[in-house]
Backbone as CSV, one residue per row, in Angstrom:
resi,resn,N_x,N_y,N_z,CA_x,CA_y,CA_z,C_x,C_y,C_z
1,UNK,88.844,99.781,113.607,89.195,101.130,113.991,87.952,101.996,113.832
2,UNK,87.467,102.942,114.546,86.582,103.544,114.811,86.772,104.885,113.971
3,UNK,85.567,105.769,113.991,86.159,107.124,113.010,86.875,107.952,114.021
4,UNK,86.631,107.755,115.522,87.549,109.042,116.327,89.229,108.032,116.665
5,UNK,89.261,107.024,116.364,90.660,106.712,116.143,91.123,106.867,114.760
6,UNK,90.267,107.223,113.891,91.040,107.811,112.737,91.222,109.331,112.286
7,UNK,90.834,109.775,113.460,90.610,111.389,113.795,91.933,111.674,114.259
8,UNK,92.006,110.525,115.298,92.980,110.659,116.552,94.363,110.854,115.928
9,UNK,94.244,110.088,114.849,95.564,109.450,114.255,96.159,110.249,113.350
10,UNK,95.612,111.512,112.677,95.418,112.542,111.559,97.206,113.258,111.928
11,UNK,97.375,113.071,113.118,98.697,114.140,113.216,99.611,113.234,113.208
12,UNK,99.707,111.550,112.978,100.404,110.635,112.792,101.091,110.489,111.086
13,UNK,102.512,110.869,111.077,103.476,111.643,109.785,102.858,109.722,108.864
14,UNK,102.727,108.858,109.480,102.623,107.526,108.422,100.878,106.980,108.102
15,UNK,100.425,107.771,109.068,98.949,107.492,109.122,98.116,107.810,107.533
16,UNK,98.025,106.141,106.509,97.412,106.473,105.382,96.847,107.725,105.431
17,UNK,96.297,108.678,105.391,94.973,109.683,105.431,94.661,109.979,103.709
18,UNK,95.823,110.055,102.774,95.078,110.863,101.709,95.028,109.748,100.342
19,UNK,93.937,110.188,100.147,93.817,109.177,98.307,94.700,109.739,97.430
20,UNK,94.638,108.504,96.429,95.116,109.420,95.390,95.046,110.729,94.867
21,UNK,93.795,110.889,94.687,93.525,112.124,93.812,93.853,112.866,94.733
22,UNK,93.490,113.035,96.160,94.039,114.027,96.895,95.860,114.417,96.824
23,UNK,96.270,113.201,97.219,97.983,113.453,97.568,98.239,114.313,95.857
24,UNK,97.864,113.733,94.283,97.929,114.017,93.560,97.950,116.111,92.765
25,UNK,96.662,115.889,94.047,95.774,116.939,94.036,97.418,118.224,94.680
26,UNK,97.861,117.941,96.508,98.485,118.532,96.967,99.833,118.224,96.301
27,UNK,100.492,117.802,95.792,101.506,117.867,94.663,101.558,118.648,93.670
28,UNK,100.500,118.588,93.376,100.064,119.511,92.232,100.904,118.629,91.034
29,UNK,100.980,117.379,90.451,101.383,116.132,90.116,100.368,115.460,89.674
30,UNK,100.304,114.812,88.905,99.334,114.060,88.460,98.864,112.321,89.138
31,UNK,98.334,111.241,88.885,97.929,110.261,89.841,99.291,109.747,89.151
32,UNK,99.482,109.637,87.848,100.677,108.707,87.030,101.664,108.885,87.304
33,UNK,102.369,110.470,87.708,103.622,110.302,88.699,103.561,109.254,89.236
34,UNK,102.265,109.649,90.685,102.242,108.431,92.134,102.417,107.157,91.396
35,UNK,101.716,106.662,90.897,101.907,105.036,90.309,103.342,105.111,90.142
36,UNK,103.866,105.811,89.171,105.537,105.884,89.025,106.095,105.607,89.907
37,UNK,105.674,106.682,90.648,106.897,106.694,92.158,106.456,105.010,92.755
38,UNK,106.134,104.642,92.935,105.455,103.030,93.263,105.995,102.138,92.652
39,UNK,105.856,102.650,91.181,106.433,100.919,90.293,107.899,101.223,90.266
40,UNK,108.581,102.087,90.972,110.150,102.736,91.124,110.249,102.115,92.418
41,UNK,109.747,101.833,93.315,109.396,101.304,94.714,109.950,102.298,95.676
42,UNK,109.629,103.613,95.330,110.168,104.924,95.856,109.278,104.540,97.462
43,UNK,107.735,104.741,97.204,106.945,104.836,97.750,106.062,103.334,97.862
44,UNK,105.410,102.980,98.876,104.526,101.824,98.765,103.049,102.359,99.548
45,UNK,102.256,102.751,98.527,100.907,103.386,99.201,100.378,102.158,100.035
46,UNK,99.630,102.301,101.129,98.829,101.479,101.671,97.423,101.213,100.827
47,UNK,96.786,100.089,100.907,95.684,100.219,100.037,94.107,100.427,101.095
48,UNK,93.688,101.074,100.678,91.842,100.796,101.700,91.495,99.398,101.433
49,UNK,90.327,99.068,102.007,89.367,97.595,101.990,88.700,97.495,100.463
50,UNK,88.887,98.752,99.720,88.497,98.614,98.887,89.499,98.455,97.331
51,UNK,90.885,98.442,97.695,91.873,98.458,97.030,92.597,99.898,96.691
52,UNK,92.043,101.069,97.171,92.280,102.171,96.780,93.611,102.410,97.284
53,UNK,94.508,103.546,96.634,95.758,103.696,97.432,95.574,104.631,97.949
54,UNK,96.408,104.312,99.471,96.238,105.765,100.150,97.904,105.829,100.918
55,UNK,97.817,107.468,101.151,99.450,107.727,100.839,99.262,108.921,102.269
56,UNK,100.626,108.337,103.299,100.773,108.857,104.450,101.375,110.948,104.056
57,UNK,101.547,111.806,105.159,102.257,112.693,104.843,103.473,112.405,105.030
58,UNK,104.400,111.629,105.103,105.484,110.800,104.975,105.982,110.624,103.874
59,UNK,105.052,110.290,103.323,104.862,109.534,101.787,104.865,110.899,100.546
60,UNK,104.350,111.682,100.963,103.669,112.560,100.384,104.652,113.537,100.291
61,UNK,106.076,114.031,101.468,106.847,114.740,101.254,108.304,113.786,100.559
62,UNK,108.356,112.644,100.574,109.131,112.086,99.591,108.876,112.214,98.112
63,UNK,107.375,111.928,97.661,106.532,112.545,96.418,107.496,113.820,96.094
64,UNK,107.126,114.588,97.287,107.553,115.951,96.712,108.483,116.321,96.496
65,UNK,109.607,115.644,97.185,110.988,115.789,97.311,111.162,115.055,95.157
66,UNK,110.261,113.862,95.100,110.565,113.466,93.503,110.775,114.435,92.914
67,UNK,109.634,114.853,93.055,108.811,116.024,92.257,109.594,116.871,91.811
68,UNK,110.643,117.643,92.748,111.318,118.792,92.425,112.743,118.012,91.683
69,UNK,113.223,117.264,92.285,114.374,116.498,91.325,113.458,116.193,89.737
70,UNK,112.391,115.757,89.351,112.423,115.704,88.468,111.950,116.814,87.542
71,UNK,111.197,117.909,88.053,110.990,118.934,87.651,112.352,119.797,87.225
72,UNK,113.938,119.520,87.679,114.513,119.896,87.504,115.375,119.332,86.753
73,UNK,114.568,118.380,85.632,115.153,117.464,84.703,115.705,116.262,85.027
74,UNK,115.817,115.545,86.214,115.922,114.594,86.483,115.576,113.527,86.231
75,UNK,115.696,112.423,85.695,114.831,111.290,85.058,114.116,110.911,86.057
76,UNK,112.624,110.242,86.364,112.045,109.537,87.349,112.868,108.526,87.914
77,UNK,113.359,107.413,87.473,114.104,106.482,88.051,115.277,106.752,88.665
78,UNK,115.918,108.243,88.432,117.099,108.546,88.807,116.870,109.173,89.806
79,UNK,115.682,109.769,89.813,115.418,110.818,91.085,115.140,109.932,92.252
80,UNK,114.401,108.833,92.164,114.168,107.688,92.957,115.159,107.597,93.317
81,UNK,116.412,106.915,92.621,117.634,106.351,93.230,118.216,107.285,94.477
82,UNK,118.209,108.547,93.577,119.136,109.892,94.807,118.214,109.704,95.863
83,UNK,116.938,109.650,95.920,116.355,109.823,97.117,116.444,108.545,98.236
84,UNK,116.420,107.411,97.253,116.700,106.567,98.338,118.100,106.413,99.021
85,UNK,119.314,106.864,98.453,120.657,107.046,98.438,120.735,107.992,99.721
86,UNK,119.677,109.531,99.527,119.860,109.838,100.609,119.474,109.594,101.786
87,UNK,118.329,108.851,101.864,118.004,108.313,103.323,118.592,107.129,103.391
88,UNK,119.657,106.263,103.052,120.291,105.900,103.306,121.368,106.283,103.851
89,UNK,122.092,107.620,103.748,123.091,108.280,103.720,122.366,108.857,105.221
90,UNK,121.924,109.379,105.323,121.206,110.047,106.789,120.848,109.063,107.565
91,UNK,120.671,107.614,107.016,120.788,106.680,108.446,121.760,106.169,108.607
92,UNK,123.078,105.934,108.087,124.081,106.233,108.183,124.977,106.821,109.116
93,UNK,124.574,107.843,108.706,125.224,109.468,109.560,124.455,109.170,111.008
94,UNK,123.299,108.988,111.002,122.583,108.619,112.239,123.205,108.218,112.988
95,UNK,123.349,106.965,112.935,124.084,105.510,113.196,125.478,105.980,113.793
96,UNK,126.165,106.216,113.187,127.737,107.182,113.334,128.022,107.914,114.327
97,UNK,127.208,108.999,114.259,126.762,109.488,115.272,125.895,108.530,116.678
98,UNK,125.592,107.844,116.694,125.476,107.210,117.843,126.598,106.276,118.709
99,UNK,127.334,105.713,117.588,128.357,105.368,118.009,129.488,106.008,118.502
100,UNK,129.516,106.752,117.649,130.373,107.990,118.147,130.364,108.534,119.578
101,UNK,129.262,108.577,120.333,128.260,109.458,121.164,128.821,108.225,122.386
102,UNK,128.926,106.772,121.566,128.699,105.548,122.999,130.156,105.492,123.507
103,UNK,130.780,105.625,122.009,132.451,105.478,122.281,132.892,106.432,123.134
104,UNK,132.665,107.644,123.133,132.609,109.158,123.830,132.461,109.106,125.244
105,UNK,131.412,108.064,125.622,130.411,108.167,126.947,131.952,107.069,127.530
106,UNK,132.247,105.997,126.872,133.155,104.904,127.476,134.257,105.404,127.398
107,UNK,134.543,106.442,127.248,135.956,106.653,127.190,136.480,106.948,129.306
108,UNK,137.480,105.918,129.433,137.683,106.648,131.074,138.296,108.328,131.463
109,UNK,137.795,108.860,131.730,138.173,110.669,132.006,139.490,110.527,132.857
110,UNK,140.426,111.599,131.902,141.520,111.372,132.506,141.632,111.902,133.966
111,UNK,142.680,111.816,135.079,142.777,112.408,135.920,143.375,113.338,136.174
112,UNK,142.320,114.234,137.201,143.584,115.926,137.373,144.230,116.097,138.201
């Protein structure tokens, strides 16, 4: 990958872009959260060629989403759970809604 395909890619929500210390940095969170959120398997940073972790803005608003559950006394591992609970729950609802939508489309229209 070239540096203007990693330019290109900057507005891409999964595109690694930030290090630790950075994502750390925009959290305003420390690096030991991130590891947390990781060994919780909240999050799975991508690593560089050099082993470094690097963490999408994807990644980075789930962080944050921790962040405030646990800032609001939430245990780390528990806040993990709700969060994964809810994107489970919203693909779900997704899902539901699509079916819903197909069953809808097949239904034969009565006649007038």
């Amino acid at each position: 990958m070239t540096a203007d395909d990693s330019f290109n890619r900057l507005d891409d929500d999964d595109y690694p872009a930030y290090t630790m210390g950075r994502a750390a940095e925009m959290l305003g969170t420390t690096q030991g959260f991130l590891r947390a959120l990781g060994e919780a398997r909240l999050i799975t940073p991508l690593r560089s060629a050099g082993g470094h972790r690097r963490y999408s803005r994807y990644q980075l608003r789930i962080a944050a989403r921790a962040r405030e559950l646990v800032d609001q006394g939430t245990p780390i591992e528990a806040a993990c759970r709700i969060i994964i609970l809810e994107d489970q729950l919203e693909e779900a609802q997704r899902i539901n809604a699509e079916h819903r939508h197909a069953a809808e489309s097949a239904k034969p229209t009565a006649a007038a």
